[in-house]
Coordinates of C-alpha atoms and ligand atoms in Angstrom, one line a residue:
X1 CA -60.6 -31.3 12.5
X2 CA -58.3 -33.0 10.0
X3 CA -56.5 -30.4 8.0
X4 CA -55.0 -32.9 5.5
X5 CA -56.6 -33.2 2.1
X6 CA -58.4 -36.5 1.3
X7 CA -57.4 -38.2 -2.0
X8 CA -60.6 -36.8 -3.6
X9 CA -59.7 -33.2 -2.4
X10 CA -56.2 -33.6 -3.7
X11 CA -57.5 -34.6 -7.1
X12 CA -59.9 -31.7 -7.1
X13 CA -57.0 -29.3 -6.2
X14 CA -54.7 -30.7 -8.9
X15 CA -57.4 -30.5 -11.7
X16 CA -58.2 -27.0 -10.6
X17 CA -54.5 -26.0 -10.5
X18 CA -54.1 -27.3 -14.1
X19 CA -57.2 -25.4 -15.2
X20 CA -56.2 -22.1 -13.6
X21 CA -52.6 -22.4 -15.0
X22 CA -54.2 -22.5 -18.5
X23 CA -57.0 -20.0 -18.0
X24 CA -56.1 -17.2 -15.5
X25 CA -55.8 -14.0 -17.6
X26 CA -52.2 -12.8 -17.3
X27 CA -53.2 -9.1 -17.9
X28 CA -55.3 -8.9 -14.8
X29 CA -52.7 -6.7 -13.0
X30 CA -52.9 -4.1 -15.7
X31 CA -56.8 -4.2 -15.6
X32 CA -56.7 -3.9 -11.8
X33 CA -54.4 -0.8 -11.9
X34 CA -55.4 1.0 -15.1
X35 CA -59.1 0.3 -15.7
X36 CA -62.0 2.5 -14.5
X37 CA -64.3 0.8 -12.0
X38 CA -66.8 0.0 -14.8
X39 CA -64.2 -1.4 -17.2
X40 CA -62.7 -3.5 -14.4
X41 CA -66.1 -4.9 -13.5
X42 CA -66.8 -5.8 -17.2
X43 CA -63.5 -7.7 -17.2
X44 CA -64.3 -9.5 -14.0
X45 CA -67.8 -10.5 -15.3
X46 CA -66.2 -12.0 -18.4
X47 CA -63.7 -13.9 -16.1
X48 CA -66.5 -15.3 -14.0
X49 CA -68.3 -16.5 -17.2
X50 CA -65.1 -18.4 -18.1
X51 CA -64.9 -19.9 -14.6
X52 CA -68.6 -21.0 -15.0
X53 CA -68.0 -22.4 -18.4
X54 CA -65.1 -24.4 -17.0
X55 CA -67.4 -25.9 -14.4
X56 CA -65.8 -24.2 -11.4
X57 CA -68.4 -21.6 -10.3
X58 CA -70.5 -22.5 -7.3
X59 CA -68.2 -25.4 -6.2
X60 CA -70.5 -26.4 -3.3
X61 CA -73.8 -25.5 -5.0
X62 CA -76.1 -28.3 -6.2
X63 CA -75.5 -29.6 -9.7
X64 CA -79.2 -29.2 -10.6
X65 CA -78.7 -25.4 -10.5
X66 CA -75.4 -25.1 -12.3
X67 CA -73.0 -25.8 -9.4
X68 CA -70.4 -28.4 -9.1
X69 CA -72.0 -30.4 -6.2
X70 CA -68.7 -30.6 -4.3
X71 CA -68.1 -30.1 -0.6
X72 CA -67.5 -26.9 1.3
X73 CA -63.9 -28.0 1.8
X74 CA -63.5 -28.0 -1.9
X75 CA -65.0 -24.6 -2.0
X76 CA -62.3 -23.5 0.4
X77 CA -59.6 -25.1 -1.8
X78 CA -61.1 -23.2 -4.8
X79 CA -60.8 -19.9 -3.0
X80 CA -57.2 -20.6 -1.8
X81 CA -56.0 -21.8 -5.3
X82 CA -57.5 -18.8 -7.0
X83 CA -55.4 -16.6 -4.6
X84 CA -52.3 -18.7 -5.0
X85 CA -52.5 -18.5 -8.8
X86 CA -53.2 -14.7 -8.7
X87 CA -56.6 -15.1 -10.4
X88 CA -59.0 -12.1 -10.6
X89 CA -61.9 -12.2 -8.1
X90 CA -65.4 -13.2 -9.4
X91 CA -67.7 -10.3 -10.3
X92 CA -70.9 -11.4 -8.7
X93 CA -69.6 -11.4 -5.2
X94 CA -72.9 -10.8 -3.3
X95 CA -74.9 -13.2 -5.5
X96 CA -72.3 -15.9 -4.9
X97 CA -71.6 -15.5 -1.2
X98 CA -74.9 -14.2 0.2
X99 CA -77.9 -14.2 -2.0
X100 CA -77.5 -17.4 -3.9
X101 CA -77.1 -19.4 -0.6
X102 CA -80.2 -17.7 0.7
X103 CA -82.2 -18.7 -2.4
X104 CA -80.9 -22.3 -2.0
X105 CA -82.1 -22.3 1.6
X106 CA -85.5 -20.5 1.2
X107 CA -86.4 -20.5 -2.5
X108 CA -89.0 -22.5 -4.3
X109 CA -87.9 -25.0 -7.0
X110 CA -88.9 -22.5 -9.7
X111 CA -86.9 -19.7 -8.0
X112 CA -83.8 -21.8 -7.7
X113 CA -84.0 -22.8 -11.4
X114 CA -84.7 -19.3 -12.5
X115 CA -82.0 -17.4 -10.5
X116 CA -79.1 -19.6 -9.5
X117 CA -77.5 -20.5 -12.8
X118 CA -77.5 -16.8 -13.9
X119 CA -75.8 -15.9 -10.6
X120 CA -73.1 -18.4 -11.3
X121 CA -72.5 -17.3 -14.9
X122 CA -72.6 -13.6 -13.9
X123 CA -75.3 -13.1 -16.5
X124 CA -77.3 -11.4 -13.6
X125 CA -75.5 -9.4 -11.0
X126 CA -77.0 -9.0 -7.6
X127 CA -77.0 -6.3 -4.8
X128 CA -78.3 -6.5 -1.3
X129 CA -81.0 -3.9 -0.4
X130 CA -81.2 -4.1 3.4
X131 CA -79.9 -0.8 5.0
X132 CA -81.9 2.4 5.1
X133 CA -81.2 5.8 6.5
X134 CA -82.9 4.8 9.7
X135 CA -82.2 1.0 9.6
X136 CA -78.6 -0.1 9.7
X137 CA -77.6 -1.8 12.9
X138 CA -81.2 -1.8 13.8
X139 CA -82.2 -3.6 10.7
X140 CA -85.6 -4.5 12.0
X141 CA -86.6 -0.9 11.7
X142 CA -86.9 -1.3 7.9
X143 CA -89.6 1.0 6.5
X144 CA -89.5 0.4 2.7
X145 CA -93.1 -0.2 2.1
X146 CA -94.4 -3.1 -0.1
X147 CA -98.2 -3.3 -0.1
X148 CA -100.0 -5.9 -2.1
X149 CA -102.1 -4.8 -5.0
X150 CA -103.6 -7.9 -6.8
X151 CA -100.8 -10.1 -7.7
X152 CA -98.1 -7.5 -7.3
X153 CA -96.2 -5.7 -4.5
X154 CA -96.1 -2.0 -5.0
X155 CA -92.8 -0.8 -3.5
X156 CA -91.9 2.7 -2.2
X157 CA -88.9 3.7 -0.1
X158 CA -85.2 4.2 0.0
X159 CA -82.2 1.9 0.6
X160 CA -78.6 3.1 1.1
X161 CA -75.0 1.8 1.0
X162 CA -75.9 -0.8 -1.6
X163 CA -72.6 -2.3 -2.9
X164 CA -72.7 -2.9 -6.6
X165 CA -76.1 -1.1 -6.8
X166 CA -74.7 0.6 -10.0
X167 CA -74.0 -2.8 -11.6
X168 CA -76.9 -4.9 -10.3
X169 CA -79.6 -6.5 -12.5
X170 CA -81.4 -7.8 -9.4
X171 CA -81.8 -6.7 -5.7
X172 CA -82.5 -8.8 -2.7
X173 CA -84.8 -6.3 -1.0
X174 CA -86.0 -6.3 2.6
X175 CA -89.4 -4.6 2.8
X176 CA -92.3 -4.0 5.3
X177 CA -95.4 -5.6 3.9
X178 CA -97.5 -5.0 7.0
X179 CA -97.5 -1.3 7.8
X180 CA -99.0 -1.9 11.3
X181 CA -96.2 -4.3 12.3
X182 CA -93.2 -3.4 14.4
X183 CA -89.6 -4.6 14.4
X184 CA -89.0 -8.2 13.2
X185 CA -92.6 -9.0 12.3
X186 CA -94.4 -8.0 9.0
X187 CA -91.2 -7.9 6.9
X188 CA -90.9 -9.6 3.4
X189 CA -87.8 -10.5 1.4
X190 CA -88.5 -9.6 -2.2
X191 CA -86.4 -10.3 -5.3
X192 CA -86.6 -7.1 -7.4
X193 CA -85.6 -6.6 -11.1
X194 CA -83.5 -3.5 -11.1
X195 CA -84.8 -2.6 -14.5
X196 CA -88.4 -2.3 -13.3
X197 CA -89.9 1.2 -13.9
X198 CA -89.5 3.4 -10.7
X199 CA -86.1 2.1 -9.6
X200 CA -83.6 4.9 -9.3
X201 CA -80.0 4.3 -8.5
X202 CA -77.7 7.2 -7.3
X203 CA -74.0 6.3 -6.8
X204 CA -72.3 7.4 -3.6
X205 CA -68.8 8.7 -3.7
X206 CA -66.4 7.1 -1.2
X207 CA -63.2 8.5 0.3
X208 CA -61.3 6.0 -1.9
X209 CA -62.5 8.0 -4.9
X210 CA -64.7 5.1 -6.1
X211 CA -68.5 4.8 -6.2
X212 CA -68.6 1.2 -5.1
X213 CA -72.0 1.6 -3.5
X214 CA -75.2 3.5 -4.2
X215 CA -78.5 4.7 -2.8
X216 CA -81.6 3.0 -4.4
X217 CA -85.0 4.8 -4.5
X218 CA -88.2 2.9 -5.2
X219 CA -91.2 4.9 -6.6
X220 CA -94.3 2.7 -7.0
X221 CA -92.2 -0.2 -8.3
X222 CA -94.5 -3.2 -9.2
X223 CA -93.0 -6.6 -8.5
X224 CA -94.9 -9.9 -8.9
X225 CA -95.9 -11.5 -5.6
X226 CA -94.2 -14.7 -6.7
X227 CA -90.9 -12.8 -6.2
X228 CA -91.2 -13.0 -2.5
X229 CA -88.4 -15.3 -1.1
X230 CA -89.9 -17.3 1.7
X231 CA -93.4 -16.5 3.0
X232 CA -94.8 -13.0 3.0
X233 CA -94.3 -11.6 6.5
X234 CA -91.4 -13.9 7.3
X235 CA -88.7 -11.7 5.7
X236 CA -86.7 -11.4 9.0
X237 CA -85.9 -15.1 9.1
X238 CA -84.8 -15.0 5.4
X239 CA -82.7 -11.9 6.0
X240 CA -80.9 -13.5 8.9
X241 CA -80.0 -16.3 6.6
X242 CA -78.3 -13.8 4.3
X243 CA -76.5 -12.1 7.1
X244 CA -75.2 -15.3 8.6
X245 CA -73.8 -16.3 5.2
X246 CA -72.3 -12.9 4.9
X247 CA -70.5 -13.2 8.2
X248 CA -69.5 -16.8 7.7
X249 CA -68.2 -16.7 4.1
X250 CA -66.6 -13.3 3.5
X251 CA -63.8 -14.2 5.8
X252 CA -62.6 -17.0 3.5
X253 CA -62.2 -14.7 0.5
X254 CA -60.6 -11.8 2.3
X255 CA -58.1 -14.0 4.1
X256 CA -56.6 -15.1 0.7
X257 CA -56.4 -11.4 -0.4
X258 CA -54.7 -10.4 2.8
X259 CA -52.1 -13.2 2.5
X260 CA -51.2 -11.9 -1.0
X261 CA -50.9 -8.4 0.3
X262 CA -48.7 -9.5 3.2
X263 CA -46.5 -11.5 0.9
X264 CA -46.1 -8.3 -1.3
X265 CA -45.3 -6.2 1.8
X266 CA -42.6 -8.7 2.9
X267 CA -41.1 -8.4 -0.6
X268 CA -41.1 -4.6 -0.3
X269 CA -39.6 -4.8 3.2
X270 CA -36.2 -5.7 1.5
X271 CA -36.1 -2.6 -0.6
X272 CA -38.1 0.1 1.3
X273 CA -35.9 1.8 3.8
X274 CA -36.9 2.7 7.4
X275 CA -34.4 4.5 9.6
X276 CA -31.6 4.3 7.1
X277 CA -31.8 0.5 6.4
X278 CA -34.2 -1.9 4.7
X279 CA -37.4 -2.3 6.7
X280 CA -36.7 -6.0 6.9
X281 CA -33.7 -5.2 9.2
X282 CA -35.6 -2.8 11.4
X283 CA -36.4 -4.6 14.7
X284 CA -39.7 -2.8 15.3
X285 CA -41.0 -3.4 11.7
X286 CA -39.9 -7.1 11.9
X287 CA -42.0 -7.5 15.1
X288 CA -45.0 -5.9 13.4
X289 CA -44.7 -8.1 10.2
X290 CA -44.3 -11.2 12.4
X291 CA -47.5 -10.3 14.3
X292 CA -49.4 -9.8 11.0
X293 CA -48.3 -13.3 9.8
X294 CA -49.4 -14.9 13.2
X295 CA -52.7 -13.2 13.1
X296 CA -53.4 -14.2 9.6
X297 CA -52.6 -17.8 10.3
X298 CA -55.1 -17.6 13.3
X299 CA -57.7 -16.2 10.9
X300 CA -57.1 -19.0 8.4
X301 CA -57.4 -21.8 11.0
X302 CA -60.5 -20.2 12.6
X303 CA -62.0 -19.9 9.1
X304 CA -61.5 -23.7 8.6
X305 CA -63.1 -24.4 11.9
X306 CA -66.2 -22.4 11.2
X307 CA -66.5 -23.9 7.7
X308 CA -66.0 -27.4 9.1
X309 CA -69.0 -26.7 11.4
X310 CA -71.0 -25.3 8.5
X311 CA -70.2 -28.5 6.6
X312 CA -71.6 -30.6 9.4
X313 CA -74.7 -28.6 10.3
X314 CA -75.5 -26.9 7.0
X315 CA -76.2 -23.6 8.7
X316 CA -73.6 -20.9 9.6
X317 CA -73.5 -20.4 13.3
X318 CA -73.1 -17.2 15.4
X319 CA -69.3 -17.8 15.4
X320 CA -69.4 -16.2 12.0
X321 CA -69.6 -13.0 14.0
X322 CA -66.2 -13.9 15.7
X323 CA -64.7 -14.2 12.2
X324 CA -66.3 -10.9 11.1
X325 CA -64.8 -9.0 14.1
X326 CA -61.5 -10.7 13.5
X327 CA -61.0 -10.1 9.7
X328 CA -62.2 -6.6 9.8
X329 CA -60.2 -5.4 12.7
X330 CA -57.1 -7.4 11.5
X331 CA -57.2 -5.6 8.2
X332 CA -57.2 -2.2 9.8
X333 CA -54.2 -3.2 11.9
X334 CA -52.5 -4.7 8.9
X335 CA -53.1 -1.6 6.7
X336 CA -51.7 0.6 9.5
X337 CA -48.5 -1.5 9.6
X338 CA -48.2 -1.2 5.8
X339 CA -48.5 2.6 6.0
X340 CA -45.9 2.7 8.8
X341 CA -43.5 0.6 6.7
X342 CA -44.0 2.2 3.3
X343 CA -43.9 5.8 4.7
X344 CA -45.1 8.8 2.7
X345 CA -44.8 7.0 -0.7
X346 CA -47.3 4.5 0.5
X347 CA -49.8 7.3 1.0
X348 CA -49.7 8.5 -2.6
X349 CA -52.8 7.7 -4.6
X350 CA -53.1 6.0 -7.9
X351 CA -51.6 8.0 -10.7
X352 CA -49.2 10.0 -8.4
X353 CA -45.6 9.9 -9.4
X354 CA -43.6 7.7 -7.0
X355 CA -46.8 6.0 -5.6
X356 CA -45.8 2.5 -4.4
X357 CA -47.7 -0.2 -6.4
X358 CA -49.6 2.6 -8.2
X359 CA -51.5 3.6 -5.0
X360 CA -53.0 0.3 -4.1
X361 CA -51.7 0.7 -0.5
X362 CA -53.3 4.1 0.0
X363 CA -56.5 2.7 -1.5
X364 CA -56.4 -0.4 0.8
X365 CA -55.8 1.7 3.9
X366 CA -58.8 4.0 3.2
X367 CA -61.1 1.1 2.1
X368 CA -60.3 -0.8 5.3
X369 CA -62.1 1.8 7.4
X370 CA -65.4 0.4 6.1
X371 CA -64.6 -3.1 7.1
X372 CA -65.8 -2.7 10.7
X373 CA -69.1 -1.2 9.4
X374 CA -70.1 -3.4 6.4
X375 CA -71.8 -6.7 7.1
X376 CA -72.7 -5.4 10.6
X377 CA -70.5 -3.2 12.8
X378 CA -68.0 -4.5 15.4
X379 CA -70.3 -3.4 18.2
X380 CA -73.2 -5.3 16.8
X381 CA -71.0 -8.4 16.2
X382 CA -69.8 -8.3 19.8
X383 CA -73.4 -8.0 21.0
X384 CA -74.3 -11.1 18.9
X385 CA -71.3 -13.1 20.3
X386 CA -72.3 -11.9 23.9
X387 CA -75.8 -13.1 23.5
X388 CA -75.7 -16.2 21.2
X389 CA -72.2 -17.5 22.0
X390 CA -71.8 -16.5 25.7
X391 CA -75.5 -16.6 26.7
X392 CA -75.5 -13.0 28.1
X393 CA -78.8 -11.1 28.2
X394 CA -79.8 -9.2 25.1
X395 CA -78.4 -5.7 24.7
X396 CA -81.8 -4.1 23.9
Ligands
FAD401 C1 -68.4 -0.7 2.5 C2 -69.8 -0.9 2.9 C3 -70.6 -1.7 2.2 C4 -71.9 -1.9 2.5 N1 -72.7 -2.7 1.7 C5 -74.1 -2.8 2.0 C6 -74.9 -3.5 1.1 O1 -74.5 -4.0 0.0 N2 -76.2 -3.6 1.4 C7 -76.8 -3.0 2.5 O2 -78.0 -3.2 2.7 N3 -76.0 -2.3 3.4 C8 -74.6 -2.2 3.1 N4 -73.8 -1.5 4.0 C9 -74.4 -0.9 5.2 C10 -74.0 -1.5 6.5 O3 -74.7 -2.7 6.7 C11 -74.4 -0.5 7.6 O4 -73.7 0.7 7.4 C12 -74.2 -1.1 9.0 O5 -75.1 -2.1 9.3 C13 -74.3 0.0 10.1 O6 -75.5 0.7 10.0 P1 -75.6 2.3 9.9 O7 -74.6 2.8 8.9 O8 -77.0 2.7 9.8 O9 -75.0 2.8 11.3 P2 -75.8 2.9 12.7 O10 -76.6 1.6 12.9 O11 -76.5 4.2 12.8 O12 -74.6 2.8 13.8 C14 -73.9 4.0 14.2 C15 -72.9 3.6 15.3 O13 -73.7 3.1 16.4 C16 -73.3 1.8 16.9 N5 -74.4 1.1 17.3 C17 -75.7 1.0 16.8 N6 -76.5 0.2 17.5 C18 -75.7 -0.2 18.6 C19 -76.0 -1.1 19.7 N7 -77.2 -1.7 19.8 N8 -75.0 -1.4 20.5 C20 -73.8 -0.8 20.4 N9 -73.5 0.0 19.4 C21 -74.4 0.3 18.5 C22 -72.7 1.2 15.6 O14 -71.8 0.1 15.9 C23 -72.0 2.4 14.9 O15 -70.7 2.5 15.5 C24 -72.5 -1.3 3.7 C25 -71.6 -0.5 4.5 C26 -70.3 -0.3 4.1 C27 -69.5 0.6 5.0

């Protein structure tokens, strides 16, 4: 693939740079460090609205639904430039990266018009309701029941680990509409208004101290049948669409965040001491930092390769699983290096006197543990690569 920008891409980048230079909120760092999770989310929601009003949200989404109608390469440029300028992330992360693209692929015209613009403007925040206590890796074991009563589904069941469940206005819910069915058959993907009577959200406390995700309980929740995304009974295919986008696109966003963190760690290596001298002079630390840089470059180039394929075929391939394994396991190695370099002060949490960068390193180390679980565990991704990329027999 050609990694040079075309004249059109350069023009896009220059316009974007000028817009970001004028509009990126300069007090983001203070909000990131000092706000509660809810305050920070409100700030990010407002920021996304500004990005939308500026015409930069949904760079590669069709214009008819509020997007910019540009290419995936321009979407990548957008992500990279946001990182370069130190811009805050966009609030509606699941709507933008997983659920919106699934609605584009499987939605009716009415659904696209109804939901997509409000995902882009952050007017409506989305969460993903797939996992259940007995259906995680084995997602086809979903038991949340949605039986049809007239022109409504009546939904009963429980979901778990739902990121942004506490903030969401809508949920992309995987349900079982045929109680006699097994596994991949008889499932339906339903778009559920989180304010419907009978929806109960219970936040889950994580070891980072945040309640980033929640459990969601459904008690006789009535949802119009027209809210099915794709045909009733064909939810598995639609859900796979969401999962493939999740694996293929999350890598692009995290890669930019990791680069910023590595740059900051390199800066700190000149002042933090290891073995009586700056960490930057310590031969072992230098080796480890060099390794992180090399791995991050590999991640960036592989990301370009899988996006280039997505650009050509329009569908994310199983190699998204390679990216998922790579970024999640890289981040755990990288956060370990950061802990080794920063020493005990790096382990201090937000608010502790002496905590380096007000505890962001301790937070990032703990948060990285979930990376090899969320969006499908490393074991499951390796099974997918084994079967779909290498042609090995199925693992079950
Ligand atoms: C930070 C975070 C955010 C999340 N956000 C969401 C969200 O927004 N929405 C949502 O629906 N879910 C979300 N999840 C849930 C996530 O998708 C599941 O946790 C994940 O799919 C694993 O399922 P499980 O927890 O039930 O573990 P299990 O499936 O019970 O797995 C337990 C262990 O067994 C291994 N294992 C299972 N089956 C196999 C196999 N066939 N071969 C080899 N090993 C196997 C797994 O790799 C794992 O190590 C999130 C999880 C995390 C950590």
